[in-house]
Coordinates of C-alpha atoms in Angstrom, one line a residue:
M1 CA -26.9 -8.8 -29.2
S2 CA -25.9 -10.1 -25.7
E3 CA -25.2 -7.4 -22.8
R4 CA -22.0 -6.4 -22.9
R5 CA -19.9 -7.1 -19.9
V6 CA -17.0 -5.3 -17.7
V7 CA -15.3 -8.5 -15.4
V8 CA -12.7 -7.2 -12.5
V9 CA -10.2 -9.9 -11.6
G10 CA -9.3 -8.9 -7.8
A11 CA -11.9 -7.3 -5.3
G12 CA -9.7 -6.2 -3.1
L13 CA -9.9 -2.0 -2.9
A14 CA -8.8 -1.3 -6.5
G15 CA -11.5 -4.0 -7.8
V16 CA -14.2 -2.6 -5.6
Q17 CA -13.5 0.8 -6.4
T18 CA -13.8 -0.2 -9.9
V19 CA -16.7 -1.4 -9.8
V20 CA -18.2 1.5 -7.9
E21 CA -16.5 4.1 -10.5
L22 CA -18.2 1.9 -13.4
R23 CA -21.5 2.7 -12.4
G24 CA -21.2 6.3 -11.2
Q25 CA -19.5 7.4 -14.2
G26 CA -22.9 5.2 -15.9
W27 CA -21.7 2.1 -17.2
G28 CA -24.5 0.1 -17.9
G29 CA -24.0 -3.0 -18.5
A30 CA -22.9 -6.1 -16.7
V31 CA -20.2 -6.1 -14.4
T32 CA -18.7 -9.5 -12.4
L33 CA -16.7 -9.3 -9.7
L34 CA -14.2 -11.8 -9.4
G35 CA -12.4 -12.6 -6.0
A36 CA -9.8 -15.6 -5.0
E37 CA -11.0 -15.2 -1.1
P38 CA -14.1 -16.8 0.2
H39 CA -14.4 -13.4 2.2
Q40 CA -16.9 -10.5 1.6
P41 CA -14.3 -8.0 0.6
Y42 CA -12.7 -6.4 3.2
D43 CA -9.8 -2.9 3.3
R44 CA -6.4 -4.1 3.8
P45 CA -4.9 -1.9 5.8
P46 CA -7.2 -2.7 9.4
L47 CA -5.4 -6.4 8.8
S48 CA -2.3 -4.7 10.7
K49 CA -4.1 -2.3 13.4
A50 CA -7.1 -2.9 14.4
A51 CA -7.6 -6.2 12.9
L52 CA -5.2 -7.3 15.1
L53 CA -6.7 -6.6 18.1
A54 CA -10.0 -7.7 17.7
P55 CA -11.5 -9.8 20.0
D56 CA -13.0 -12.3 17.7
D57 CA -13.1 -13.5 14.1
E58 CA -16.2 -11.8 13.2
S59 CA -14.6 -8.6 15.2
A60 CA -11.9 -8.8 12.7
L61 CA -14.0 -9.3 9.7
H62 CA -16.2 -6.2 10.7
A63 CA -13.1 -4.1 11.2
A64 CA -12.3 -4.7 8.0
A65 CA -15.2 -5.0 5.9
L66 CA -15.8 -2.5 3.1
D67 CA -19.4 -0.6 3.2
I68 CA -20.6 -1.8 -0.3
D69 CA -24.0 -2.7 -1.2
F70 CA -23.5 -5.0 -4.7
A71 CA -26.9 -5.4 -5.1
E72 CA -27.9 -2.0 -5.0
L73 CA -24.5 -1.6 -7.8
D74 CA -26.4 -4.7 -9.3
A75 CA -22.4 -6.6 -9.9
E76 CA -22.4 -9.9 -9.6
L77 CA -19.8 -11.0 -7.2
L78 CA -18.0 -14.3 -7.8
L79 CA -16.5 -15.4 -4.4
G80 CA -13.6 -18.0 -3.9
R81 CA -12.7 -17.9 -7.6
A82 CA -9.0 -17.5 -8.7
A83 CA -8.2 -16.5 -12.1
T84 CA -5.3 -18.7 -13.3
G85 CA -5.4 -17.5 -17.1
L86 CA -5.8 -15.2 -20.1
D87 CA -7.0 -15.5 -24.1
T88 CA -6.8 -11.8 -24.8
A89 CA -7.8 -13.0 -28.8
R90 CA -10.8 -14.7 -27.2
R91 CA -11.6 -12.2 -24.7
R92 CA -11.3 -15.2 -22.3
L93 CA -10.2 -15.7 -18.9
H94 CA -9.7 -18.8 -17.1
T95 CA -10.6 -19.3 -13.7
D96 CA -10.0 -22.4 -11.1
A97 CA -13.6 -22.7 -12.0
G98 CA -14.5 -22.3 -15.6
P99 CA -13.5 -19.6 -17.8
L100 CA -15.5 -16.8 -18.3
D101 CA -16.0 -14.2 -21.3
Y102 CA -15.3 -10.4 -21.5
D103 CA -15.8 -7.2 -23.5
H104 CA -13.5 -5.3 -21.0
L105 CA -11.6 -6.5 -18.5
V106 CA -9.9 -5.1 -15.9
L107 CA -6.7 -6.6 -13.5
A108 CA -6.8 -5.9 -10.2
T109 CA -5.0 -8.2 -8.3
G110 CA -3.1 -6.5 -6.0
A111 CA 0.5 -7.5 -4.6
E112 CA 1.8 -10.7 -3.0
P113 CA 4.2 -10.5 0.1
V114 CA 7.9 -11.5 -0.6
T115 CA 9.1 -14.4 2.4
L116 CA 12.0 -15.4 3.5
P117 CA 13.7 -17.8 1.8
G118 CA 13.3 -21.5 3.4
T119 CA 10.3 -20.6 5.2
H120 CA 7.5 -21.7 3.9
D121 CA 7.2 -24.9 6.2
V122 CA 8.3 -23.5 9.4
P123 CA 5.6 -23.3 12.2
G124 CA 4.6 -20.1 13.6
V125 CA 6.1 -18.3 10.5
H126 CA 3.3 -15.2 10.0
L127 CA 2.7 -13.1 6.3
L128 CA -0.3 -10.2 6.1
R129 CA -1.8 -10.0 3.5
T130 CA -5.5 -11.6 3.8
L131 CA -7.8 -11.5 6.6
D132 CA -7.3 -15.1 7.2
D133 CA -3.4 -14.1 7.7
A134 CA -4.8 -11.9 10.3
R135 CA -6.6 -14.3 12.1
A136 CA -3.6 -16.6 12.0
L137 CA -1.8 -13.9 13.9
R138 CA -4.8 -12.6 16.2
P139 CA -4.3 -15.3 18.8
V140 CA -0.8 -15.1 19.7
L141 CA -1.8 -11.6 20.3
A142 CA -4.4 -12.1 22.5
A143 CA -2.0 -15.1 24.6
R144 CA 1.1 -12.2 25.1
G145 CA 3.4 -14.1 22.9
S146 CA 6.1 -13.3 21.9
V147 CA 6.3 -11.8 18.1
V148 CA 9.9 -10.9 16.0
A149 CA 9.2 -9.1 13.0
V150 CA 11.9 -9.4 10.2
G151 CA 11.6 -6.3 8.7
A152 CA 11.2 -2.4 9.8
G153 CA 9.4 -1.2 7.2
W154 CA 5.6 0.0 7.6
I155 CA 4.0 -3.1 7.8
G156 CA 6.6 -4.0 10.4
A157 CA 6.2 -0.9 12.5
E158 CA 2.3 -1.5 12.7
V159 CA 2.4 -5.0 13.8
A160 CA 5.1 -4.3 16.7
T161 CA 2.8 -1.6 17.2
A162 CA -0.6 -3.8 17.9
A163 CA 1.7 -6.6 19.4
A164 CA 2.9 -4.2 21.8
A165 CA -0.4 -2.9 23.0
A166 CA -1.4 -6.2 22.9
G167 CA 1.2 -6.8 25.9
C168 CA 3.5 -9.0 23.8
R169 CA 7.2 -9.2 23.8
V170 CA 8.7 -7.6 20.5
T171 CA 11.2 -7.7 18.6
V172 CA 12.0 -6.1 15.1
V173 CA 14.8 -7.1 13.0
E174 CA 15.9 -5.0 10.6
A175 CA 19.0 -5.5 7.9
A176 CA 19.7 -1.9 7.4
H177 CA 21.0 0.4 10.0
H178 CA 17.9 2.1 10.2
P179 CA 14.2 1.8 11.0
L180 CA 12.1 2.3 7.3
P181 CA 15.1 1.9 4.9
G182 CA 14.2 2.5 1.2
A183 CA 11.1 4.7 2.5
L184 CA 13.0 7.3 4.5
P185 CA 16.5 8.6 5.0
P186 CA 18.3 8.0 8.0
E187 CA 18.4 12.1 10.0
I188 CA 14.2 11.6 9.3
S189 CA 13.8 7.8 10.3
E190 CA 16.4 7.9 13.0
P191 CA 14.1 9.5 15.3
T192 CA 11.2 7.1 15.6
R193 CA 13.9 4.3 17.1
R194 CA 12.8 6.3 20.2
W195 CA 9.2 5.0 19.6
Y196 CA 10.3 1.3 20.1
E197 CA 11.6 2.0 23.2
A198 CA 8.6 3.4 24.6
A199 CA 6.4 0.9 23.3
G200 CA 8.5 -1.6 25.2
A201 CA 9.8 -3.0 21.5
E202 CA 13.2 -4.0 20.9
L203 CA 14.6 -2.8 17.6
R204 CA 17.5 -4.1 16.3
T205 CA 19.0 -2.7 13.4
G206 CA 21.8 -3.7 11.1
Q207 CA 21.0 -7.3 12.2
R208 CA 20.6 -10.0 9.2
V209 CA 18.6 -13.1 9.7
T210 CA 20.5 -16.1 8.8
A211 CA 17.9 -18.8 10.1
V212 CA 13.9 -19.5 10.9
R213 CA 12.9 -22.6 13.0
S214 CA 10.2 -23.4 14.8
G215 CA 9.7 -21.1 18.0
E216 CA 13.3 -19.4 16.9
V217 CA 15.1 -16.6 14.9
E218 CA 19.1 -17.0 14.5
L219 CA 20.9 -13.7 13.6
A220 CA 24.0 -13.3 11.7
D221 CA 25.8 -11.8 15.4
G222 CA 24.6 -15.9 16.4
T223 CA 22.1 -14.1 18.6
V224 CA 18.7 -16.5 18.9
L225 CA 15.5 -14.9 19.4
G226 CA 12.6 -16.8 20.8
A227 CA 9.7 -16.7 18.7
D228 CA 6.3 -17.7 19.0
A229 CA 5.4 -16.2 16.1
V230 CA 7.9 -14.9 13.5
L231 CA 6.0 -11.6 10.9
V232 CA 8.1 -11.6 7.7
G233 CA 7.5 -7.6 6.6
V234 CA 10.5 -7.6 3.7
G235 CA 8.0 -6.1 0.6
S236 CA 5.5 -7.3 -1.7
R237 CA 5.8 -7.8 -5.4
P238 CA 2.8 -7.8 -8.1
A239 CA 0.6 -10.7 -8.2
T240 CA 1.0 -11.4 -11.9
G241 CA 2.2 -14.5 -12.3
W242 CA -0.6 -15.9 -13.8
L243 CA -0.5 -13.8 -16.9
A244 CA 2.2 -15.6 -18.0
G245 CA 2.0 -16.4 -21.8
S246 CA -1.4 -13.8 -22.0
G247 CA 0.6 -11.0 -23.8
V248 CA -0.2 -9.0 -21.9
E249 CA 3.5 -6.7 -21.3
L250 CA 5.0 -7.0 -17.7
A251 CA 7.8 -4.7 -16.3
A252 CA 11.1 -5.9 -15.0
D253 CA 9.5 -5.7 -11.3
G254 CA 6.5 -8.0 -12.5
S255 CA 4.1 -5.5 -12.7
V256 CA 2.1 -4.7 -15.6
S257 CA 3.1 -2.4 -17.9
A258 CA 0.5 0.1 -17.9
D259 CA 0.2 3.1 -20.1
A260 CA -1.1 6.9 -18.5
G261 CA -4.8 5.6 -19.0
L262 CA -4.0 2.7 -17.3
R263 CA -4.2 0.1 -20.2
A264 CA -3.0 -3.1 -20.3
G265 CA -1.5 -2.8 -23.9
V266 CA -4.0 -5.6 -25.1
P267 CA -7.3 -4.5 -26.8
D268 CA -10.2 -3.4 -23.7
V269 CA -7.4 -5.2 -21.0
Y270 CA -6.9 -2.2 -18.1
A271 CA -4.7 -3.2 -14.9
V272 CA -5.1 -0.8 -11.6
G273 CA -4.0 -0.9 -7.8
D274 CA -0.5 -2.4 -7.0
C275 CA -0.6 -5.4 -9.6
A276 CA 0.1 -1.9 -12.3
S277 CA 3.0 0.4 -12.8
Y278 CA 2.3 3.4 -15.3
P279 CA 4.6 6.2 -16.6
S280 CA 4.3 9.6 -14.2
A281 CA 4.8 12.8 -16.5
R282 CA 5.0 14.4 -13.2
Y283 CA 8.0 12.2 -12.5
G284 CA 9.9 11.5 -15.2
R285 CA 9.3 7.6 -14.9
R286 CA 7.7 4.6 -14.3
L287 CA 6.0 3.8 -11.0
L288 CA 5.0 1.1 -9.0
V289 CA 2.5 2.6 -6.0
H290 CA 1.4 0.0 -3.3
H291 CA -0.2 1.9 -1.5
W292 CA -4.3 2.6 -0.5
D293 CA -5.0 6.1 -2.5
N294 CA -3.4 5.1 -5.8
A295 CA -5.9 1.6 -5.5
L296 CA -8.4 4.2 -4.5
Q297 CA -7.5 6.7 -7.3
G298 CA -6.7 4.6 -10.2
P299 CA -10.0 3.1 -10.6
R300 CA -11.6 6.5 -11.7
T301 CA -9.2 6.7 -14.9
V302 CA -10.0 2.7 -15.8
A303 CA -14.0 3.4 -15.4
A304 CA -13.4 6.6 -18.2
G305 CA -11.8 4.8 -20.5
I306 CA -14.2 1.8 -20.2
L307 CA -16.6 4.6 -20.9
G308 CA -14.5 6.2 -23.8
R309 CA -13.7 8.8 -21.9
P310 CA -9.9 8.3 -21.8
A311 CA -8.3 10.3 -18.4
V312 CA -4.6 10.0 -17.3
H313 CA -3.5 8.4 -14.4
D314 CA -0.8 10.5 -12.6
P315 CA -1.5 11.3 -8.9
V316 CA 0.8 12.7 -5.9
P317 CA 1.4 9.6 -4.3
Y318 CA 0.6 9.0 -0.7
F319 CA 0.2 6.9 2.2
W320 CA 0.2 6.6 5.6
S321 CA 0.7 4.6 9.1
E322 CA -0.3 4.4 12.8
Q323 CA 2.5 4.0 14.4
F324 CA 2.8 3.6 18.4
G325 CA 0.2 6.4 18.6
R326 CA 1.2 8.2 15.9
H327 CA -0.1 9.1 12.6
V328 CA 2.3 9.1 10.1
Q329 CA 1.5 10.6 6.2
Y330 CA 3.7 10.9 3.7
A331 CA 3.0 12.4 -0.2
G332 CA 5.2 13.1 -3.1
R333 CA 8.4 11.3 -4.0
R334 CA 12.4 11.9 -3.2
G335 CA 15.2 11.7 -5.4
E336 CA 13.2 11.3 -8.5
G337 CA 12.3 13.6 -12.0
P338 CA 14.0 17.2 -12.3
A339 CA 15.4 17.3 -9.0
A340 CA 17.1 14.2 -8.2
G341 CA 20.4 14.6 -6.0
D342 CA 19.8 18.3 -5.5
E343 CA 16.9 18.5 -2.4
T344 CA 17.1 20.4 0.1
L345 CA 15.4 18.6 3.7
V346 CA 13.5 21.5 6.3
T347 CA 12.3 20.1 9.0
R348 CA 9.3 21.9 11.1
G349 CA 9.1 20.7 14.5
E350 CA 11.7 18.7 16.5
P351 CA 11.7 15.0 14.7
A352 CA 13.3 13.9 17.8
G353 CA 10.7 15.4 20.6
D354 CA 7.5 13.9 21.5
G355 CA 5.4 16.8 19.5
P356 CA 3.9 16.6 16.0
W357 CA 6.2 17.9 13.5
A358 CA 6.8 17.5 9.8
A359 CA 9.9 17.1 7.1
C360 CA 9.5 19.0 3.9
W361 CA 12.3 17.9 0.7
L362 CA 12.9 21.5 -1.7
D363 CA 14.1 20.6 -5.5
S364 CA 16.5 23.7 -6.7
A365 CA 13.6 25.7 -7.6
G366 CA 12.8 26.1 -3.9
R367 CA 9.5 23.5 -5.5
L368 CA 8.1 21.4 -2.4
V369 CA 8.5 17.5 -4.1
A370 CA 7.8 15.4 -0.7
V371 CA 6.4 15.7 2.5
L372 CA 6.0 13.6 5.7
A373 CA 3.7 14.9 8.3
V374 CA 3.5 13.2 11.8
D375 CA 0.6 14.2 13.9
Q376 CA -0.1 17.2 11.5
P377 CA -2.3 16.4 9.1
R378 CA -2.8 20.6 8.1
D379 CA 0.5 20.3 6.7
L380 CA 0.2 17.5 4.9
T381 CA -3.0 18.6 3.0
Q382 CA -1.4 21.3 2.5
G383 CA 1.7 20.0 1.1
R384 CA 0.3 17.7 -1.1
R385 CA -1.2 20.7 -3.0
L386 CA 1.5 22.6 -2.9
I387 CA 3.5 19.6 -4.4
E388 CA 0.4 19.4 -7.4
R389 CA 1.2 23.0 -8.0
G390 CA 4.5 23.1 -8.1
T391 CA 4.9 26.3 -6.0
P392 CA 8.0 27.8 -4.7
L393 CA 8.6 27.9 -1.0
D394 CA 10.6 30.6 1.0
A395 CA 12.7 27.6 3.3
R396 CA 13.0 30.1 5.8
L397 CA 9.3 30.7 7.0
L398 CA 9.0 27.0 5.9
A399 CA 11.0 25.8 8.7
D400 CA 8.6 28.0 11.7
P401 CA 6.1 25.3 12.5
S402 CA 3.9 28.2 13.6
V403 CA 3.6 29.2 9.5
P404 CA 1.7 27.1 7.9
L405 CA 2.6 25.4 4.9
K406 CA 0.1 27.8 2.6
A407 CA 2.1 30.6 3.8
A408 CA 5.2 30.0 3.1
V409 CA 5.0 30.5 -0.6
R410 CA 7.3 32.7 -2.0

């Protein structure tokens, strides 16, 4: 009998961590990791931070590298090889270099950035998803060129941070009327406008981009901004187009519609990370979470399922960002589940000030459902545990930043 094989499609964090978890949990069969990029697997968060400011390509790769020894894990690594289709009946993965048969298959192809219509062939327009994307943008920062970031979300803010630190002229354009739309309410995100000002970056909100041409960006009000580089950061979508006709069910948002154990609905196929959504009992709906922590935690569930020890994936969502010298962390979700539309915001410290602060959202029963912490790692750590436990808090004690979150329980 031939050795049973797990094939993992996607060599980002979710795929790499799946290999690590399989070996850590006792999988003794063969493991193959397939990556579309030619580079050794790397971590994506540094791409909008240290990798952009690295002095050369080698340093950029080092800044993002994952410290994983695949030989020690006894894993076959196939780089520069992309998945093109899937035959679930024959348990065969089609790739641009020929088919691969599998006993278990893990879909970890991540997400791809959304582009602006009509900008595909415009010189100087950049996306930021891969190491090569960061390498292409880095020379503009090194030359202290002018940068226009379209979108004041997490990526836009992080690239603006790096570009301003490099001495570039930076303008961030956002169609919504406040930064971080969709992620935070205006009363919490509006104070971050000061961060841009202090860093010398210009933030233009309520401004829609109508045209992008070589060297310039035109806004709806007729303003034309000069740009050596235009960074498009307007969102991402699951990289699942190659699964068309495979029988793997996709949700309306394009994600693989996985179950609570991250099974993809066809025999012995799993999905994890940015390409997969899952039903959350905690929040009462299907979640698609495009954040590093989700890609780190999901492989634990996938490996357990492959080894016959089914587990449930339903963590408290968590992410972080580094912006203009501040460490921003967020855990939980607002406006969902039983608390939707009936939450109380409690701030700890002064969001409009220069010091650390936090924002907490409580449901009608006083339970913490989400916490945002700016340079307050202790609040984030304790808040995440309180969200997991569903512990009611005293809003009066919670509002006192000198009182630890864990001491604000009723």
